[in-house]
One Martini backbone bead per residue (centre of mass of N, CA, C, O) as a GRO file, in nm:
protein
  307
    1MET     BB    1   0.077   0.052   0.023
    2SER     BB    2   0.105   0.351  -0.064
    3LEU     BB    3   0.246   0.695   0.017
    4GLN     BB    4   0.112   0.856  -0.206
    5GLY     BB    5   0.053   1.187  -0.127
    6LYS     BB    6   0.215   1.186   0.141
    7VAL     BB    7   0.293   1.352   0.464
    8ALA     BB    8   0.610   1.394   0.642
    9ILE     BB    9   0.740   1.395   0.982
   10VAL     BB   10   1.097   1.389   1.094
   11THR     BB   11   1.256   1.377   1.386
   12GLY     BB   12   1.587   1.338   1.377
   13SER     BB   13   1.665   1.304   1.034
   14GLY     BB   14   1.986   1.369   0.955
   15ALA     BB   15   2.056   1.073   1.099
   16GLY     BB   16   2.023   0.739   1.114
   17LEU     BB   17   1.734   0.636   1.198
   18GLY     BB   18   1.581   0.896   1.091
   19LEU     BB   19   1.676   0.872   0.806
   20ALA     BB   20   1.568   0.583   0.754
   21TYR     BB   21   1.268   0.688   0.801
   22ALA     BB   22   1.259   0.891   0.562
   23GLN     BB   23   1.368   0.725   0.318
   24GLU     BB   24   1.133   0.501   0.352
   25LEU     BB   25   0.891   0.711   0.303
   26ALA     BB   26   1.010   0.826   0.023
   27ALA     BB   27   0.994   0.537  -0.130
   28GLN     BB   28   0.663   0.519  -0.080
   29GLY     BB   29   0.595   0.854  -0.153
   30ALA     BB   30   0.661   1.056   0.058
   31ALA     BB   31   0.684   1.357   0.185
   32VAL     BB   32   0.953   1.534   0.353
   33VAL     BB   33   1.035   1.655   0.694
   34ILE     BB   34   1.327   1.765   0.790
   35ASN     BB   35   1.512   1.724   1.106
   36ASP     BB   36   1.756   1.930   1.256
   37VAL     BB   37   2.033   2.104   1.422
   38ASP     BB   38   2.212   2.039   1.142
   39GLN     BB   39   2.239   2.165   0.844
   40ALA     BB   40   2.424   1.972   0.700
   41HIS     BB   41   2.253   1.717   0.764
   42ALA     BB   42   1.976   1.801   0.651
   43ASP     BB   43   2.092   1.871   0.347
   44ALA     BB   44   2.172   1.572   0.305
   45ALA     BB   45   1.916   1.434   0.350
   46VAL     BB   46   1.764   1.562   0.125
   47ALA     BB   47   1.936   1.486  -0.106
   48THR     BB   48   1.907   1.170  -0.086
   49ILE     BB   49   1.611   1.185  -0.145
   50GLU     BB   50   1.618   1.337  -0.420
   51SER     BB   51   1.840   1.156  -0.569
   52ALA     BB   52   1.564   0.923  -0.541
   53GLY     BB   53   1.305   1.092  -0.633
   54GLY     BB   54   1.221   1.285  -0.399
   55ARG     BB   55   1.068   1.472  -0.123
   56ALA     BB   56   1.227   1.746   0.045
   57VAL     BB   57   1.259   1.928   0.358
   58ALA     BB   58   1.408   2.170   0.592
   59VAL     BB   59   1.437   2.171   0.970
   60VAL     BB   60   1.619   2.387   1.174
   61ALA     BB   61   1.566   2.249   1.487
   62PRO     BB   62   1.480   2.206   1.823
   63VAL     BB   63   1.337   1.986   2.012
   64GLY     BB   64   1.040   2.081   2.239
   65SER     BB   65   0.908   2.317   2.160
   66THR     BB   66   0.608   2.472   2.021
   67GLU     BB   67   0.755   2.631   1.780
   68THR     BB   68   0.879   2.387   1.633
   69ALA     BB   69   0.638   2.221   1.589
   70GLU     BB   70   0.483   2.421   1.420
   71GLN     BB   71   0.705   2.464   1.209
   72LEU     BB   72   0.670   2.173   1.101
   73VAL     BB   73   0.389   2.198   1.001
   74GLN     BB   74   0.404   2.439   0.837
   75ALA     BB   75   0.603   2.314   0.631
   76ALA     BB   76   0.421   2.085   0.529
   77LEU     BB   77   0.210   2.284   0.420
   78THR     BB   78   0.380   2.485   0.238
   79SER     BB   79   0.553   2.249   0.068
   80PHE     BB   80   0.274   2.010   0.031
   81GLY     BB   81  -0.038   2.070   0.150
   82GLY     BB   82   0.025   1.886   0.420
   83LEU     BB   83  -0.078   1.616   0.669
   84ASP     BB   84  -0.021   1.260   0.773
   85ILE     BB   85   0.274   1.213   0.920
   86LEU     BB   86   0.447   1.129   1.244
   87VAL     BB   87   0.780   1.121   1.345
   88THR     BB   88   0.927   1.072   1.678
   89ASN     BB   89   1.298   1.077   1.717
   90ALA     BB   90   1.417   1.301   1.883
   91GLY     BB   91   1.759   1.281   2.047
   92ILE     BB   92   1.956   1.242   2.351
   93LEU     BB   93   2.226   1.226   2.541
   94ARG     BB   94   2.298   1.176   2.919
   95ASP     BB   95   2.514   0.954   3.054
   96LYS     BB   96   2.455   0.879   3.400
   97SER     BB   97   2.464   0.822   3.688
   98LEU     BB   98   2.283   0.929   3.952
   99LEU     BB   99   2.516   1.088   4.131
  100LYS     BB  100   2.615   1.233   3.821
  101MET     BB  101   2.360   1.354   3.772
  102SER     BB  102   2.238   1.637   3.643
  103ASP     BB  103   1.972   1.850   3.592
  104GLU     BB  104   2.072   1.911   3.311
  105ASP     BB  105   2.065   1.633   3.207
  106PHE     BB  106   1.787   1.549   3.252
  107ASP     BB  107   1.634   1.794   3.111
  108ALA     BB  108   1.746   1.758   2.826
  109VAL     BB  109   1.629   1.482   2.758
  110ILE     BB  110   1.328   1.552   2.839
  111ASN     BB  111   1.281   1.770   2.627
  112VAL     BB  112   1.319   1.621   2.387
  113HIS     BB  113   1.183   1.337   2.409
  114LEU     BB  114   0.913   1.419   2.575
  115LYS     BB  115   0.839   1.709   2.493
  116GLY     BB  116   0.876   1.669   2.194
  117THR     BB  117   0.653   1.474   2.173
  118PHE     BB  118   0.425   1.642   2.268
  119THR     BB  119   0.434   1.890   2.076
  120CYS     BB  120   0.439   1.733   1.812
  121VAL     BB  121   0.155   1.576   1.849
  122ARG     BB  122  -0.025   1.810   1.903
  123ALA     BB  123   0.010   1.959   1.645
  124ALA     BB  124  -0.072   1.721   1.448
  125PHE     BB  125  -0.354   1.666   1.570
  126LYS     BB  126  -0.477   1.954   1.527
  127HIS     BB  127  -0.475   1.909   1.220
  128PHE     BB  128  -0.632   1.634   1.188
  129LYS     BB  129  -0.884   1.732   1.336
  130THR     BB  130  -0.952   1.994   1.162
  131GLU     BB  131  -0.920   1.813   0.872
  132GLY     BB  132  -0.984   1.527   0.876
  133VAL     BB  133  -0.731   1.333   0.931
  134ALA     BB  134  -0.614   0.994   0.926
  135GLY     BB  135  -0.359   0.981   1.087
  136ARG     BB  136   0.007   0.920   1.168
  137ILE     BB  137   0.174   0.787   1.464
  138VAL     BB  138   0.527   0.775   1.540
  139CYS     BB  139   0.701   0.644   1.836
  140ILE     BB  140   1.005   0.659   1.971
  141GLY     BB  141   1.156   0.403   2.157
  142SER     BB  142   1.294   0.171   2.404
  143PRO     BB  143   1.444  -0.074   2.586
  144THR     BB  144   1.500   0.113   2.825
  145GLY     BB  145   1.187   0.193   2.864
  146GLN     BB  146   1.115  -0.118   2.925
  147ARG     BB  147   1.370  -0.218   3.132
  148GLY     BB  148   1.632  -0.070   3.175
  149ASN     BB  149   1.957   0.118   3.228
  150PHE     BB  150   2.266   0.178   3.301
  151GLY     BB  151   2.295   0.530   3.310
  152GLN     BB  152   1.957   0.594   3.224
  153THR     BB  153   1.744   0.762   3.352
  154ASN     BB  154   1.638   0.995   3.155
  155TYR     BB  155   1.581   0.808   2.926
  156ALA     BB  156   1.392   0.583   3.059
  157ALA     BB  157   1.191   0.833   3.157
  158ALA     BB  158   1.124   0.900   2.833
  159LYS     BB  159   1.055   0.634   2.705
  160ALA     BB  160   0.825   0.555   2.888
  161GLY     BB  161   0.653   0.805   2.861
  162ILE     BB  162   0.590   0.754   2.569
  163VAL     BB  163   0.421   0.502   2.606
  164GLY     BB  164   0.210   0.625   2.775
  165MET     BB  165   0.108   0.822   2.586
  166VAL     BB  166   0.030   0.651   2.353
  167ARG     BB  167  -0.203   0.507   2.515
  168THR     BB  168  -0.362   0.772   2.556
  169TRP     BB  169  -0.374   0.886   2.250
  170ALA     BB  170  -0.555   0.642   2.165
  171LEU     BB  171  -0.814   0.735   2.320
  172GLU     BB  172  -0.838   1.026   2.196
  173MET     BB  173  -0.802   0.955   1.875
  174LYS     BB  174  -1.019   0.750   1.776
  175ARG     BB  175  -1.251   0.946   1.690
  176ALA     BB  176  -1.063   1.066   1.444
  177GLY     BB  177  -0.866   0.816   1.307
  178VAL     BB  178  -0.588   0.806   1.482
  179SER     BB  179  -0.286   0.648   1.460
  180VAL     BB  180  -0.091   0.545   1.764
  181ASN     BB  181   0.256   0.444   1.793
  182ALA     BB  182   0.526   0.230   1.901
  183VAL     BB  183   0.879   0.206   1.856
  184ILE     BB  184   1.146  -0.053   1.922
  185PRO     BB  185   1.458  -0.028   1.830
  186VAL     BB  186   1.715  -0.249   1.708
  187ALA     BB  187   2.038  -0.084   1.628
  188ALA     BB  188   2.299   0.048   1.458
  189THR     BB  189   2.447   0.301   1.638
  190ALA     BB  190   2.645   0.559   1.790
  191MET     BB  191   2.608   0.396   2.049
  192THR     BB  192   2.666   0.093   1.986
  193LYS     BB  193   2.974   0.159   1.875
  194THR     BB  194   3.078   0.155   2.180
  195VAL     BB  195   2.978  -0.154   2.235
  196PRO     BB  196   3.168  -0.443   2.225
  197TYR     BB  197   2.922  -0.644   2.188
  198PHE     BB  198   2.876  -0.510   1.863
  199GLN     BB  199   3.127  -0.499   1.680
  200LYS     BB  200   3.082  -0.708   1.465
  201ALA     BB  201   2.810  -0.599   1.367
  202VAL     BB  202   2.926  -0.317   1.282
  203GLU     BB  203   3.147  -0.388   1.101
  204ALA     BB  204   2.955  -0.520   0.897
  205ASP     BB  205   2.790  -0.271   0.833
  206GLU     BB  206   3.047  -0.080   0.741
  207GLN     BB  207   3.125  -0.317   0.512
  208GLY     BB  208   2.866  -0.437   0.381
  209GLU     BB  209   2.770  -0.664   0.554
  210PRO     BB  210   2.636  -0.918   0.695
  211MET     BB  211   2.502  -0.990   0.990
  212PRO     BB  212   2.507  -1.192   1.212
  213ASP     BB  213   2.268  -1.421   1.330
  214PHE     BB  214   2.312  -1.381   1.613
  215PHE     BB  215   2.188  -1.084   1.592
  216ARG     BB  216   1.935  -1.095   1.379
  217LYS     BB  217   1.806  -1.329   1.552
  218GLY     BB  218   1.873  -1.345   1.858
  219LEU     BB  219   1.847  -1.028   1.910
  220GLY     BB  220   1.743  -0.822   1.688
  221PHE     BB  221   1.993  -0.703   1.551
  222GLY     BB  222   2.051  -0.421   1.316
  223THR     BB  223   1.965  -0.209   1.104
  224ALA     BB  224   1.808   0.078   1.051
  225ALA     BB  225   1.645  -0.036   0.793
  226ASP     BB  226   1.495  -0.251   0.941
  227ALA     BB  227   1.301  -0.048   1.103
  228ALA     BB  228   1.178   0.125   0.877
  229GLY     BB  229   0.939  -0.053   0.766
  230VAL     BB  230   0.762  -0.031   1.024
  231VAL     BB  231   0.725   0.279   1.013
  232ALA     BB  232   0.596   0.274   0.738
  233PHE     BB  233   0.347   0.098   0.801
  234LEU     BB  234   0.250   0.273   1.043
  235SER     BB  235   0.182   0.504   0.821
  236SER     BB  236  -0.048   0.374   0.693
  237ASP     BB  237  -0.363   0.249   0.598
  238ALA     BB  238  -0.317  -0.062   0.707
  239VAL     BB  239  -0.368   0.053   1.027
  240GLU     BB  240  -0.634   0.041   1.078
  241GLY     BB  241  -0.699  -0.005   1.431
  242ILE     BB  242  -0.390   0.036   1.495
  243THR     BB  243  -0.356   0.125   1.841
  244GLY     BB  244  -0.136   0.150   2.116
  245GLN     BB  245   0.123   0.012   2.017
  246VAL     BB  246   0.409  -0.186   2.070
  247ILE     BB  247   0.704  -0.230   1.856
  248GLY     BB  248   0.940  -0.444   1.754
  249ALA     BB  249   1.274  -0.368   1.585
  250GLY     BB  250   1.512  -0.602   1.426
  251GLY     BB  251   1.631  -0.733   1.192
  252ASP     BB  252   1.462  -1.058   1.190
  253ARG     BB  253   1.268  -0.887   1.403
  254LEU     BB  254   0.935  -0.915   1.554
  255GLN     BB  255   0.730  -0.725   1.786
  256VAL     BB  256   0.496  -0.744   2.058
  257TRP     BB  257   0.425  -0.559   2.331
  258SER     BB  258   0.328  -0.552   2.628
  259HIS     BB  259   0.113  -0.468   2.869
  260PRO     BB  260   0.094  -0.411   3.168
  261GLU     BB  261   0.052  -0.689   3.415
  262PRO     BB  262  -0.032  -0.868   3.643
  263VAL     BB  263   0.112  -1.177   3.800
  264VAL     BB  264  -0.031  -1.134   4.064
  265GLN     BB  265  -0.326  -1.200   4.307
  266GLU     BB  266  -0.393  -1.095   4.636
  267TYR     BB  267  -0.593  -1.148   4.932
  268HIS     BB  268  -0.721  -0.957   5.218
  269ASP     BB  269  -0.895  -0.919   5.494
  270GLY     BB  270  -0.891  -0.568   5.544
  271GLY     BB  271  -0.624  -0.563   5.421
  272TRP     BB  272  -0.280  -0.441   5.393
  273ASP     BB  273  -0.090  -0.450   5.642
  274TYR     BB  274   0.188  -0.441   5.792
  275ALA     BB  275   0.185  -0.695   5.964
  276THR     BB  276   0.094  -0.882   5.714
  277LEU     BB  277   0.326  -0.828   5.526
  278GLN     BB  278   0.556  -0.938   5.722
  279THR     BB  279   0.433  -1.242   5.696
  280GLU     BB  280   0.364  -1.233   5.351
  281GLY     BB  281   0.497  -1.047   5.157
  282ARG     BB  282   0.772  -1.171   5.066
  283ASP     BB  283   0.650  -1.446   4.947
  284ILE     BB  284   0.488  -1.309   4.728
  285ILE     BB  285   0.698  -1.125   4.579
  286GLY     BB  286   0.943  -1.323   4.561
  287ALA     BB  287   0.804  -1.524   4.358
  288HIS     BB  288   0.756  -1.256   4.139
  289LEU     BB  289   1.011  -1.144   4.022
  290GLN     BB  290   1.136  -0.890   3.815
  291SER     BB  291   1.328  -0.809   3.570
  292VAL     BB  292   1.608  -0.616   3.479
  293GLY     BB  293   1.692  -0.517   3.218
  294GLU     BB  294   1.943  -0.684   2.982
  295SER     BB  295   2.019  -1.011   2.879
  296MET     BB  296   2.312  -1.134   2.744
  297PRO     BB  297   2.440  -1.360   2.555
  298GLU     BB  298   2.694  -1.513   2.476
  299LEU     BB  299   2.957  -1.493   2.287
  300PRO     BB  300   3.110  -1.623   2.024
  301ALA     BB  301   3.416  -1.669   1.967
  302GLU     BB  302   3.407  -1.510   1.679
  303LEU     BB  303   3.229  -1.245   1.826
  304GLN     BB  304   3.449  -1.137   1.963
  305PRO     BB  305   3.603  -0.886   2.059
  306THR     BB  306   3.862  -0.658   1.959
  307PRO     BB  307   4.137  -0.506   2.136
   0.00000   0.00000   0.00000
């Protein structure tokens, strides 16, 4: 199902995953508003799309403020005459463990990821509702937001918050016919390049070679382009009625993440007071402990990082 005639905004699309999303949307026929804070990256992204026969314009501005969100929507309307798709990808990292993380580190990440998603979705939905457009919104999450990760308090909070907003917006946008979903990509990015565990996968990608099956199939870890198809699909008319979902994409793997559900329920007459919990609480909770973070299988000998 083609995206011909559709208009999309992709925040943070000057490079990396965002660029892959923008290129795939354009390849499927959509005109794209590129967004980045770096003029050179934004111009280069536009050039790659135009050289492939697509249409794109750039808005160079930091995501977070209402002004930028409205500027992006206006660029879509002015340049291409409409807006049908929003992909909120823009983000930054300020990784530090809790006691080393400053207020500025926390606020910067929350502003771009969480507030930037909020302001951009609000601006796009306003247009969709006013103009009667059955729009498509794709918000980019992260495994860190689903499972947690050492040194990423700010990023985990932002990405978990994005998924919470997506579930809420699915309720609020249903009557307008707008679909809003989250994608959890697992791909080679600037961040994973610094992780020794993924060295052989990243090296293969950079050399234009297929990633080993251990990564693509076992871990669902692949290239940016592997996640782009899911983003484009969720931007199409084919997903009518699919909303409020969290979709994992990476390598050869596709996932549908569950929404949080209780794993056990116990009842006690009169409620669970302190004394009762001292007697029974540890046994109940301890028998159903949920894991945190992601555990990686041991790398095969041939995929061990080179010192």
